[in-house]
Tab-separated table of C-alpha atoms in Angstrom:
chain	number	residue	atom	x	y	z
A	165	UNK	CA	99.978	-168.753	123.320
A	166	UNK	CA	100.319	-168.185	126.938
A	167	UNK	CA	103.883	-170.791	126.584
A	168	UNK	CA	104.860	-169.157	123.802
A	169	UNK	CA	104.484	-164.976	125.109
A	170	UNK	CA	106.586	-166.222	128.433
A	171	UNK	CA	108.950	-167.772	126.455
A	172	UNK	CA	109.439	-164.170	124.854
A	173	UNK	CA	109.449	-162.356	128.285
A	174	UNK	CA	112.454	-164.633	129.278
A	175	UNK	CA	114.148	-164.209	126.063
A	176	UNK	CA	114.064	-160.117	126.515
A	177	UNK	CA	115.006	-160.949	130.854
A	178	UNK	CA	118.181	-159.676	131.956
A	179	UNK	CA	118.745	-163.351	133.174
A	180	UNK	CA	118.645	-164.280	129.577
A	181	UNK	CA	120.976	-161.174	128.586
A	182	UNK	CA	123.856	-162.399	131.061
A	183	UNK	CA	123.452	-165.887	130.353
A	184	UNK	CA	123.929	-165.736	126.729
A	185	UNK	CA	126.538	-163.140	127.246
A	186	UNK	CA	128.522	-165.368	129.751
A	187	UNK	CA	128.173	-168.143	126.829
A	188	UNK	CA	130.020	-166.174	124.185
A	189	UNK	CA	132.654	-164.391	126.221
A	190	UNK	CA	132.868	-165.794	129.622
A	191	UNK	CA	131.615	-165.252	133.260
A	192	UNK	CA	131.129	-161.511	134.287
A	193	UNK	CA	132.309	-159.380	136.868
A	194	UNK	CA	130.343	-158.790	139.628
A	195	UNK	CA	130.669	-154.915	139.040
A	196	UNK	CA	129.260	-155.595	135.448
A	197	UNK	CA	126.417	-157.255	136.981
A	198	UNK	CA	125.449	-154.943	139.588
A	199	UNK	CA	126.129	-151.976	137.070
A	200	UNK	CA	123.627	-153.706	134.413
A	201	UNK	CA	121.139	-154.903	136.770
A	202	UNK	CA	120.431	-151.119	138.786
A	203	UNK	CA	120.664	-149.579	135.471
A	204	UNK	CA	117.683	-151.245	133.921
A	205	UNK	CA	116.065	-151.607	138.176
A	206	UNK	CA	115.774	-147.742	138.697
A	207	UNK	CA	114.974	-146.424	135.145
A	208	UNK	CA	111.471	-148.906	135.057
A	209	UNK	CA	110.078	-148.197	138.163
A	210	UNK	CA	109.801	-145.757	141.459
A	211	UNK	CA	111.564	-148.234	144.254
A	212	UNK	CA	110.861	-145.970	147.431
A	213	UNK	CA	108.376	-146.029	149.647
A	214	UNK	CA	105.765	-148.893	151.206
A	215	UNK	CA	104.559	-149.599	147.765
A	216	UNK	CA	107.911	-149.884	146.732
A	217	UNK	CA	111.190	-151.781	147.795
A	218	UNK	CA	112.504	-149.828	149.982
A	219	UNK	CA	112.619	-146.623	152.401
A	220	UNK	CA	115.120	-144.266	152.760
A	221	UNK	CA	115.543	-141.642	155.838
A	222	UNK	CA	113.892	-138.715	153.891
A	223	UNK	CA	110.611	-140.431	153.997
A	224	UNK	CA	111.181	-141.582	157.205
A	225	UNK	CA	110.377	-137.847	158.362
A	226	UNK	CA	110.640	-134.511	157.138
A	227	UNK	CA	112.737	-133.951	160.375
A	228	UNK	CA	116.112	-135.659	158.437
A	229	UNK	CA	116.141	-133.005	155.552
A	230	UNK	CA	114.896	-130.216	157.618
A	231	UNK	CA	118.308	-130.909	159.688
A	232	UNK	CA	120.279	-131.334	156.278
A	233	UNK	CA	119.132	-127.932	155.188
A	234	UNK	CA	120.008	-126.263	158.388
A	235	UNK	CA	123.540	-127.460	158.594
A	236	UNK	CA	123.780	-126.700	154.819
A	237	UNK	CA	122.658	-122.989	155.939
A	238	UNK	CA	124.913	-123.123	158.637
A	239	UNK	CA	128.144	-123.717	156.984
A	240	UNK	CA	127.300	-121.759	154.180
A	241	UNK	CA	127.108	-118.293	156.612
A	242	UNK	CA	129.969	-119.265	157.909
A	243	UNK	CA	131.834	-119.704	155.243
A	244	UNK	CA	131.086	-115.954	154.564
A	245	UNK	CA	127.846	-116.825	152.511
A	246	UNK	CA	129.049	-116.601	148.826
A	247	UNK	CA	126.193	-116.164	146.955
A	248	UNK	CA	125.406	-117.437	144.548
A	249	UNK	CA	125.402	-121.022	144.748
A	250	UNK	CA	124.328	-124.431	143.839
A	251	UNK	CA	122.198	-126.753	145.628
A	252	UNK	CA	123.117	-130.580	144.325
A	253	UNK	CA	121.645	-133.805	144.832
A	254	UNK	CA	123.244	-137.194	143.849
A	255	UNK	CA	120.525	-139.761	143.261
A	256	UNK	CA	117.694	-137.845	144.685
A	257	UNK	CA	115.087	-140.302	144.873
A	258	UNK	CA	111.726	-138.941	145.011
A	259	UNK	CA	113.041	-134.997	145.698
A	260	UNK	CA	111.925	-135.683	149.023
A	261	UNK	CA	114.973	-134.660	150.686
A	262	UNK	CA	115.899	-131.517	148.302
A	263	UNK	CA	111.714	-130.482	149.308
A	264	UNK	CA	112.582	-130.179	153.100
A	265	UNK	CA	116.021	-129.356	152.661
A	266	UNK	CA	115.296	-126.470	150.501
A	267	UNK	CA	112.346	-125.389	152.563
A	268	UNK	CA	114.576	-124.382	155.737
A	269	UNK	CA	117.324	-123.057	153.100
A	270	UNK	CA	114.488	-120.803	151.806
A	271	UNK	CA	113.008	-119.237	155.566
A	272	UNK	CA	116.827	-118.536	156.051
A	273	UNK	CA	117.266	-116.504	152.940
A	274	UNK	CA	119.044	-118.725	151.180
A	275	UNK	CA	117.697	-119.186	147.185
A	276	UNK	CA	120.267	-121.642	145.403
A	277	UNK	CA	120.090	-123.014	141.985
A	278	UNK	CA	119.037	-126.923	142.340
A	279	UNK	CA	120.830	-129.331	140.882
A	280	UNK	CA	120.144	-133.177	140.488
A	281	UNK	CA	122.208	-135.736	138.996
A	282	UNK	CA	119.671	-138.736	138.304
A	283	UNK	CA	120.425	-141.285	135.467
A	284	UNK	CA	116.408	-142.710	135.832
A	285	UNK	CA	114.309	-141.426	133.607
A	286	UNK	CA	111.173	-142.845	135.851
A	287	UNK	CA	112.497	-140.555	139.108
A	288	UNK	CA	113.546	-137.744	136.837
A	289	UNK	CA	109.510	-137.665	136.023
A	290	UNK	CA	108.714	-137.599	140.214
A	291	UNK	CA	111.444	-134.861	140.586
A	292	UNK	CA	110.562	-132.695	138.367
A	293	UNK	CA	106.833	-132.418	139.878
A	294	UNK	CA	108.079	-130.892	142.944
A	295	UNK	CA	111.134	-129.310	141.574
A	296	UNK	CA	110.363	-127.951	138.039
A	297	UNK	CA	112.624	-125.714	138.224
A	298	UNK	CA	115.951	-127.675	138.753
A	299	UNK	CA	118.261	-128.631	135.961
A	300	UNK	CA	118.951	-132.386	135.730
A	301	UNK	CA	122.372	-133.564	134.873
A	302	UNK	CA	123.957	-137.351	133.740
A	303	UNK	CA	127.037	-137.093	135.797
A	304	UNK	CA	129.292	-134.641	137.827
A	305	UNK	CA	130.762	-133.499	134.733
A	306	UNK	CA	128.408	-131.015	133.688
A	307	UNK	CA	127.983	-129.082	136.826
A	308	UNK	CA	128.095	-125.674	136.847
A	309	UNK	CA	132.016	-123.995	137.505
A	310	UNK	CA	130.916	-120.710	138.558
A	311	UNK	CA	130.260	-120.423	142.102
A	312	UNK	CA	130.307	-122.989	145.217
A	313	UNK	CA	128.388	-126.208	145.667
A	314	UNK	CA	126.430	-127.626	148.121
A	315	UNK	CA	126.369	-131.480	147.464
A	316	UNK	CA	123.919	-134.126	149.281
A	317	UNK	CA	124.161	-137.788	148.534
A	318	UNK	CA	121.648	-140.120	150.516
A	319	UNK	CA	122.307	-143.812	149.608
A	320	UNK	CA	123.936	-142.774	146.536
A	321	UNK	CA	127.033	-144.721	146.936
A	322	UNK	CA	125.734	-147.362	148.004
A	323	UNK	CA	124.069	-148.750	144.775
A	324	UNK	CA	127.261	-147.903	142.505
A	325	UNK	CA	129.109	-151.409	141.499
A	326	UNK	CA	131.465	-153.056	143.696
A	327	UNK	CA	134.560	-155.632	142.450
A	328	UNK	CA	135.060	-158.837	144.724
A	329	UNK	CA	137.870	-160.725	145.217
A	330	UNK	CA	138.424	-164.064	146.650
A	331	UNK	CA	141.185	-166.125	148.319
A	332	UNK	CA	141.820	-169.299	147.196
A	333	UNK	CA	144.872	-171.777	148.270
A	334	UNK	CA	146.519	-170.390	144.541
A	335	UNK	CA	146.485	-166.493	146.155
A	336	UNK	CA	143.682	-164.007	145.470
A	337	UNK	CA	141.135	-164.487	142.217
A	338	UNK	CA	138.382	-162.035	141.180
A	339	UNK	CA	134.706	-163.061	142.194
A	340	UNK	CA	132.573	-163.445	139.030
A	341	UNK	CA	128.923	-163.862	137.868
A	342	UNK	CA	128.770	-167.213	135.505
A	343	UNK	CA	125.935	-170.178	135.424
A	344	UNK	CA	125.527	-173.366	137.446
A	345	UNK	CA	122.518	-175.762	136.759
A	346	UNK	CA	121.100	-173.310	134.767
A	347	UNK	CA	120.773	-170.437	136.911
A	348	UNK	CA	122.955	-167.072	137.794
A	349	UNK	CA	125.589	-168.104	140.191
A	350	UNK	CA	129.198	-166.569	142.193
A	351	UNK	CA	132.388	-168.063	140.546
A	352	UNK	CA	136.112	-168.006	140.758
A	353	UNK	CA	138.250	-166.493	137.984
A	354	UNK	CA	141.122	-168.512	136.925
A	355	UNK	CA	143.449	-165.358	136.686
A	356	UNK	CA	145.860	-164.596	139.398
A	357	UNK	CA	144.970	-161.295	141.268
A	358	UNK	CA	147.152	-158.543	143.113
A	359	UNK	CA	144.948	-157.860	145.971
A	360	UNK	CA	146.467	-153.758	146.439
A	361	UNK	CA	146.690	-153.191	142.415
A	362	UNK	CA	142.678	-153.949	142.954
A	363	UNK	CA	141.944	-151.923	146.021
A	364	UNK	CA	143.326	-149.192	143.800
A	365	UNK	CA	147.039	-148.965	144.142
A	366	UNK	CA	146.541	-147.018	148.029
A	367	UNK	CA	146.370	-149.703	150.547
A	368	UNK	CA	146.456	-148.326	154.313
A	369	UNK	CA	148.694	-150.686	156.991
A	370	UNK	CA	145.101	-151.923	158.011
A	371	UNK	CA	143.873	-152.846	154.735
A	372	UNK	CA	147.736	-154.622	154.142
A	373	UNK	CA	146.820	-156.548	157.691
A	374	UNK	CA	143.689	-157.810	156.406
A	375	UNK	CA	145.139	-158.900	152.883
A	376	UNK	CA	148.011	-160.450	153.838
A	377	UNK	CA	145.988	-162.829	156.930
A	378	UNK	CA	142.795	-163.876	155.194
A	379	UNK	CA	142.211	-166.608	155.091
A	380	UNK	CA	141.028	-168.962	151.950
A	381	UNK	CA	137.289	-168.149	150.943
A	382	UNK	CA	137.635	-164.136	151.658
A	383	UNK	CA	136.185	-161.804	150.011
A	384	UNK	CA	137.917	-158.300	149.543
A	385	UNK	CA	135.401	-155.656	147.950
A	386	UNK	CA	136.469	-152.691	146.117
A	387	UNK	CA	133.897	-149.590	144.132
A	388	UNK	CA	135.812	-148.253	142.007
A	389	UNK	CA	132.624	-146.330	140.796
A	390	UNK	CA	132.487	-145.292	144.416
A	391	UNK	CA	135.852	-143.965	144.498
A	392	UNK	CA	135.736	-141.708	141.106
A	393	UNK	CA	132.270	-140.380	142.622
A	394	UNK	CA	133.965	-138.841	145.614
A	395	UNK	CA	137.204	-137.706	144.374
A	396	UNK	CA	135.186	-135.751	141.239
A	397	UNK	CA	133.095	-133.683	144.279
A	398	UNK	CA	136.365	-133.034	146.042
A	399	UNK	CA	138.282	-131.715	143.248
A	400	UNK	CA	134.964	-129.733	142.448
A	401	UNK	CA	135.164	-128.462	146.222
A	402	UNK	CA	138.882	-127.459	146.168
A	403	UNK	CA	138.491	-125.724	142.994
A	404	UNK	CA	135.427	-123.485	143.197
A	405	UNK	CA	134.665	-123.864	147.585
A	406	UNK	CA	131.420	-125.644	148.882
A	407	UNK	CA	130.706	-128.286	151.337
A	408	UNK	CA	129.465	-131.932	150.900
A	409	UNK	CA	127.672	-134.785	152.608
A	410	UNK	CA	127.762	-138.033	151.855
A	411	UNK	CA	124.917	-140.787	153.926
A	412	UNK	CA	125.069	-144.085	153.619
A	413	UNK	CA	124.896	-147.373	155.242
A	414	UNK	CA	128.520	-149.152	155.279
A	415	UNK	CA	131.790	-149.453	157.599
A	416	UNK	CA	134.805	-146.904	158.809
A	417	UNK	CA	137.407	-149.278	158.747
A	418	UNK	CA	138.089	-151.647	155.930
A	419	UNK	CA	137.023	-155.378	156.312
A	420	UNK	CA	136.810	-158.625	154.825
A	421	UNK	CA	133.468	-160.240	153.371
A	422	UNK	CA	130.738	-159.638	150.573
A	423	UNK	CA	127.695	-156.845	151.474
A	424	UNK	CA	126.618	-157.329	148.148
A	425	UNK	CA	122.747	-157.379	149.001
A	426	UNK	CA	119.423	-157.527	146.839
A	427	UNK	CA	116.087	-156.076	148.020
A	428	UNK	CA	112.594	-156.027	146.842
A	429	UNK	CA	109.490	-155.501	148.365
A	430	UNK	CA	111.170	-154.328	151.540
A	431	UNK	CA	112.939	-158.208	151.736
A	432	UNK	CA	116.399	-159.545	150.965
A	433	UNK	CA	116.186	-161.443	148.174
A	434	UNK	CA	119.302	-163.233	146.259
A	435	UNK	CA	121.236	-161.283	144.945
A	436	UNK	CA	121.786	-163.287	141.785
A	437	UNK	CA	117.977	-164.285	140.835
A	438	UNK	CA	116.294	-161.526	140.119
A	439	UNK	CA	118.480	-158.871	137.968
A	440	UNK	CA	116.660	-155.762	137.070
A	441	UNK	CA	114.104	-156.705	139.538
A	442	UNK	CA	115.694	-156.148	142.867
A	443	UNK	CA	117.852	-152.957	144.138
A	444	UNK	CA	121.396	-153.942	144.462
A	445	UNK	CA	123.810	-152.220	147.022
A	446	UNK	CA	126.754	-153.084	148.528
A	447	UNK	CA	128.435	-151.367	152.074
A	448	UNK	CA	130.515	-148.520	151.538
A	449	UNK	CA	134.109	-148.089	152.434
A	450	UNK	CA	134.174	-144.801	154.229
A	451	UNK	CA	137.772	-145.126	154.982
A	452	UNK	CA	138.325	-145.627	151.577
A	453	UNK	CA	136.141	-142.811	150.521
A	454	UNK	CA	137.257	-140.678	152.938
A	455	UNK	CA	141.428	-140.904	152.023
A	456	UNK	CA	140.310	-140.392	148.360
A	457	UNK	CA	138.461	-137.435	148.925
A	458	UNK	CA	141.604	-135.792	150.896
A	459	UNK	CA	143.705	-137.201	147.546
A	460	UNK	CA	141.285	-135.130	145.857
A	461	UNK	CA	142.075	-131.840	147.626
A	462	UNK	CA	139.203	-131.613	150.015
A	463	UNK	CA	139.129	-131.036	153.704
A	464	UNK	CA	137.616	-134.692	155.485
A	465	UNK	CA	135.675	-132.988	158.216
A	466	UNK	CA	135.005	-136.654	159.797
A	467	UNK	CA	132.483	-139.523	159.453
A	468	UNK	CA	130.042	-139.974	161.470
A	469	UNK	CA	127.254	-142.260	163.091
A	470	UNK	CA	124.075	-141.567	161.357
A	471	UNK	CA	122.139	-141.307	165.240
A	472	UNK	CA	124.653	-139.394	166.911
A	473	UNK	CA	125.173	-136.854	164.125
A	474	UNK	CA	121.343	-135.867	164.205
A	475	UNK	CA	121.473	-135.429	167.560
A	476	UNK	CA	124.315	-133.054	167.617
A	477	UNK	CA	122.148	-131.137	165.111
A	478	UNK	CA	118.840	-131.119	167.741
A	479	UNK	CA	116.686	-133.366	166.343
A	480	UNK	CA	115.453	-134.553	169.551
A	481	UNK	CA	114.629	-130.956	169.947
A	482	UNK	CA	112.759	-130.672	166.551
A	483	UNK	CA	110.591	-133.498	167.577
A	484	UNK	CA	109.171	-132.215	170.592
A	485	UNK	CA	108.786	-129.170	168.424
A	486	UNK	CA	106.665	-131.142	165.620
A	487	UNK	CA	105.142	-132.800	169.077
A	488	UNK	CA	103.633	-129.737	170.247
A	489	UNK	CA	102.062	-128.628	167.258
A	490	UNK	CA	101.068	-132.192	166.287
A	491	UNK	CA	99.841	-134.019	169.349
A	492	UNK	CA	98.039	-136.805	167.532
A	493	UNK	CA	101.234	-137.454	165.827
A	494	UNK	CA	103.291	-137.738	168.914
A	495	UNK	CA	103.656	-141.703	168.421
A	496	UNK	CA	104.640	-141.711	164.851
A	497	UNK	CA	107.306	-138.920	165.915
A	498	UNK	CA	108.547	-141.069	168.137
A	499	UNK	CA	108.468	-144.044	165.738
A	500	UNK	CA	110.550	-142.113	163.229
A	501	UNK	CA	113.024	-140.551	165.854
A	502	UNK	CA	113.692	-144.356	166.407
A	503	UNK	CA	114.278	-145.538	163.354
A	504	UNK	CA	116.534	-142.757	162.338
A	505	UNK	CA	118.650	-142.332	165.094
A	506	UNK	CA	118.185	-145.594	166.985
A	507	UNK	CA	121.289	-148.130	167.350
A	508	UNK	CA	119.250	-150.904	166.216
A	509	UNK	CA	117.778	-148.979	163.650
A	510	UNK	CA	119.552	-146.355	161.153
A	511	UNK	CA	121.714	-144.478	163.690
A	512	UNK	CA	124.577	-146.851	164.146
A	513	UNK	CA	124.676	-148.808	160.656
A	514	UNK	CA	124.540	-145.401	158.672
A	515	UNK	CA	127.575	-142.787	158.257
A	516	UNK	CA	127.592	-138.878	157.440
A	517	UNK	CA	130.978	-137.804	155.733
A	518	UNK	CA	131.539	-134.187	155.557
A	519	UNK	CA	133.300	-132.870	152.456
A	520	UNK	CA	134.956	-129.138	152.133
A	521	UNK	CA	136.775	-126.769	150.248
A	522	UNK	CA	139.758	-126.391	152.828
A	523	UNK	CA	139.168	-122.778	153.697
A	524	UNK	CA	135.665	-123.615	154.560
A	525	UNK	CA	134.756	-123.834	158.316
A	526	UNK	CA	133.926	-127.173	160.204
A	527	UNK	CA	130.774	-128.405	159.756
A	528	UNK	CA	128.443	-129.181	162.687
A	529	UNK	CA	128.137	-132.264	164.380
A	530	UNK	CA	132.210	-133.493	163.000
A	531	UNK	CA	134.898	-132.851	164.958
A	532	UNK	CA	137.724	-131.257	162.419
């Protein structure tokens, strides 16, 4: 019996899914993959946390939202405080950050609708204990029209699917997901590739450098997913004002070589053995991101370090703060100033991009 209920397990496995697909039609895009695999990942489980697979800065410390609900606040007055708005959160995890955010938007006065676009039915279930009251959307598309937005995404970009390419001594071939010996594996397509039709058409003098040198066995990664993400929150900016912020780990200047990446149980695991069982992310393009928001019709305030950014805010100064009315907790403070704001931690490997409407002020801590 025991043989015979694992044998049914496998059959129902997303390993078993692609590899029967990839029999009838072919090998699989790596985008398809990724897509597939976080799909079924985040709506089975909660991933965050110590008991989960991994941590993200808002439960670090309450000190990282506390910061992204002051500079919300901030711009906001500036901006001439058009009331009322909307408070919206891409992939909000736990509602950890949208808590502490909204807790300093609150002692300033400020009362915006929340909004949370979250595909997981599992973290839609955690959210709505400490936010009942917010309205949970599938997509961008149903956001409300009527006044400005306020838009935080915290490793939200970073899990959307990814296309690869690869050089080869016959000129550029897409990166697929097919079987060897049995088992999940990276393979070359056999049809030719234009390298700038799949960056998207746009390809910088920088990007052009890179295509036309690499050399065989490079890989040139493209999120399409990523793209349509950012350019739907900057036309949403242009056309009825608000601000956006977009945190994630990835690069500001486009590069060769895969960062597709598979974690669970706070390890790297293959990326390939375990689908639906590991979180899968790839680095984000903030170059990329950044000329398609401006494409978009949004003002590119400037991306950031992740340590340096905080800083310009005052965490260092909220700390000591925490410090003095938490004395016991002076080391764990410490610990989590570290982590996210240190250069061997968070603060160097993770970018802020600030989105605008274009008559909205400058954002703190970005220099347009």
């Amino acid at each position: 019996m025991t043989g015979g209920a694992t044998t049914a397990r496998d059959d129902r496995s997303l390993t078993a899914t692609f590899a029967r697909l990839i029999a009838a039609t072919g090998p699989l895009s790596i985008a398809h993959f990724m897509a597939e695999s976080n799909a079924r990942y985040y709506d089975s489980r909660d991933p965050l946390g110590l008991t989960g697979d991994f941590i993200t800065a808002p439960e670090v410390s309450q000190m990282f939202g506390e910061l992204i609900g002051l500079w919300l606040t901030d711009i906001w007055t500036r901006a001439g405080a058009p009331y009322p708005g909307h408070y919206v959160e891409l992939g909000p995890g736990r509602g950890t950050l949208a808590r502490d955010a909204l807790r300093v938007m609150r002692r300033q006065g400020m009362a915006p609708a929340v909004h949370f676009v979250e595909g997981s039915t599992a973290l839609r279930a955690i959210q709505r204990e400490h936010h009942p009251d917010a309205r949970w959307h599938d997509d961008l598309s149903t956001l409300p029209a009527d006044a400005p937005l306020l838009i935080v995404a915290n490793e939200f970009l970073d899990a959307l699917p990814v296309h690869q390419l690869v050089k080869t001594a016959a000129g550029w071939r897409e990166r697929l997901v097919g079987m060897h010996e049995g088992r999940l594996a990276p393979v070359v397509g056999a049809r030719p590739m234009d390298a700038a039709v799949a960056m998207g058409g746009t390809v910088s003098a920088a990007l052009a450098a890179l295509i036309a040198d690499a050399p065989d066995g490079a890989i040139l990664e493209s999120s399409p997913a990523s793209a349509a993400a950012v350019r739907a929150v900057a036309e949403r900016l242009a056309a009825q004002g608000g601000a956006a912020l977009f945190i994630d780990y990835g690069h500001t200047a486009p590069r060769l070589g895969s960062t597709l990446q598979a974690v669970r149980a706070h390890r790297k695991v293959d990326a390939f053995a375990m689908p639906g069982e590991a979180d899968l992310t790839a680095h984000v393009d903030f170059a990329a991101m950044a000329e398609t928001a401006e494409a978009g019709g949004a003002r590119w305030m400037g991306t950031a370090e992740q340590g340096p950014w905080l800083h310009a805010l005052g965490i260092g100064a909220r700390a000591q703060a925490l410090a003095r009315s938490a004395p016991a907790q002076v080391a764990t403070l410490n610990a989590a100033l570290d982590r996210l704001t240190g250069e061997s931690q968070m603060g160097t490997l993770f970018k802020v991009m600030g989105l605008a409407n274009p008559g909205w002020p400058a954002g703190a801590g970005f220099p347009r």
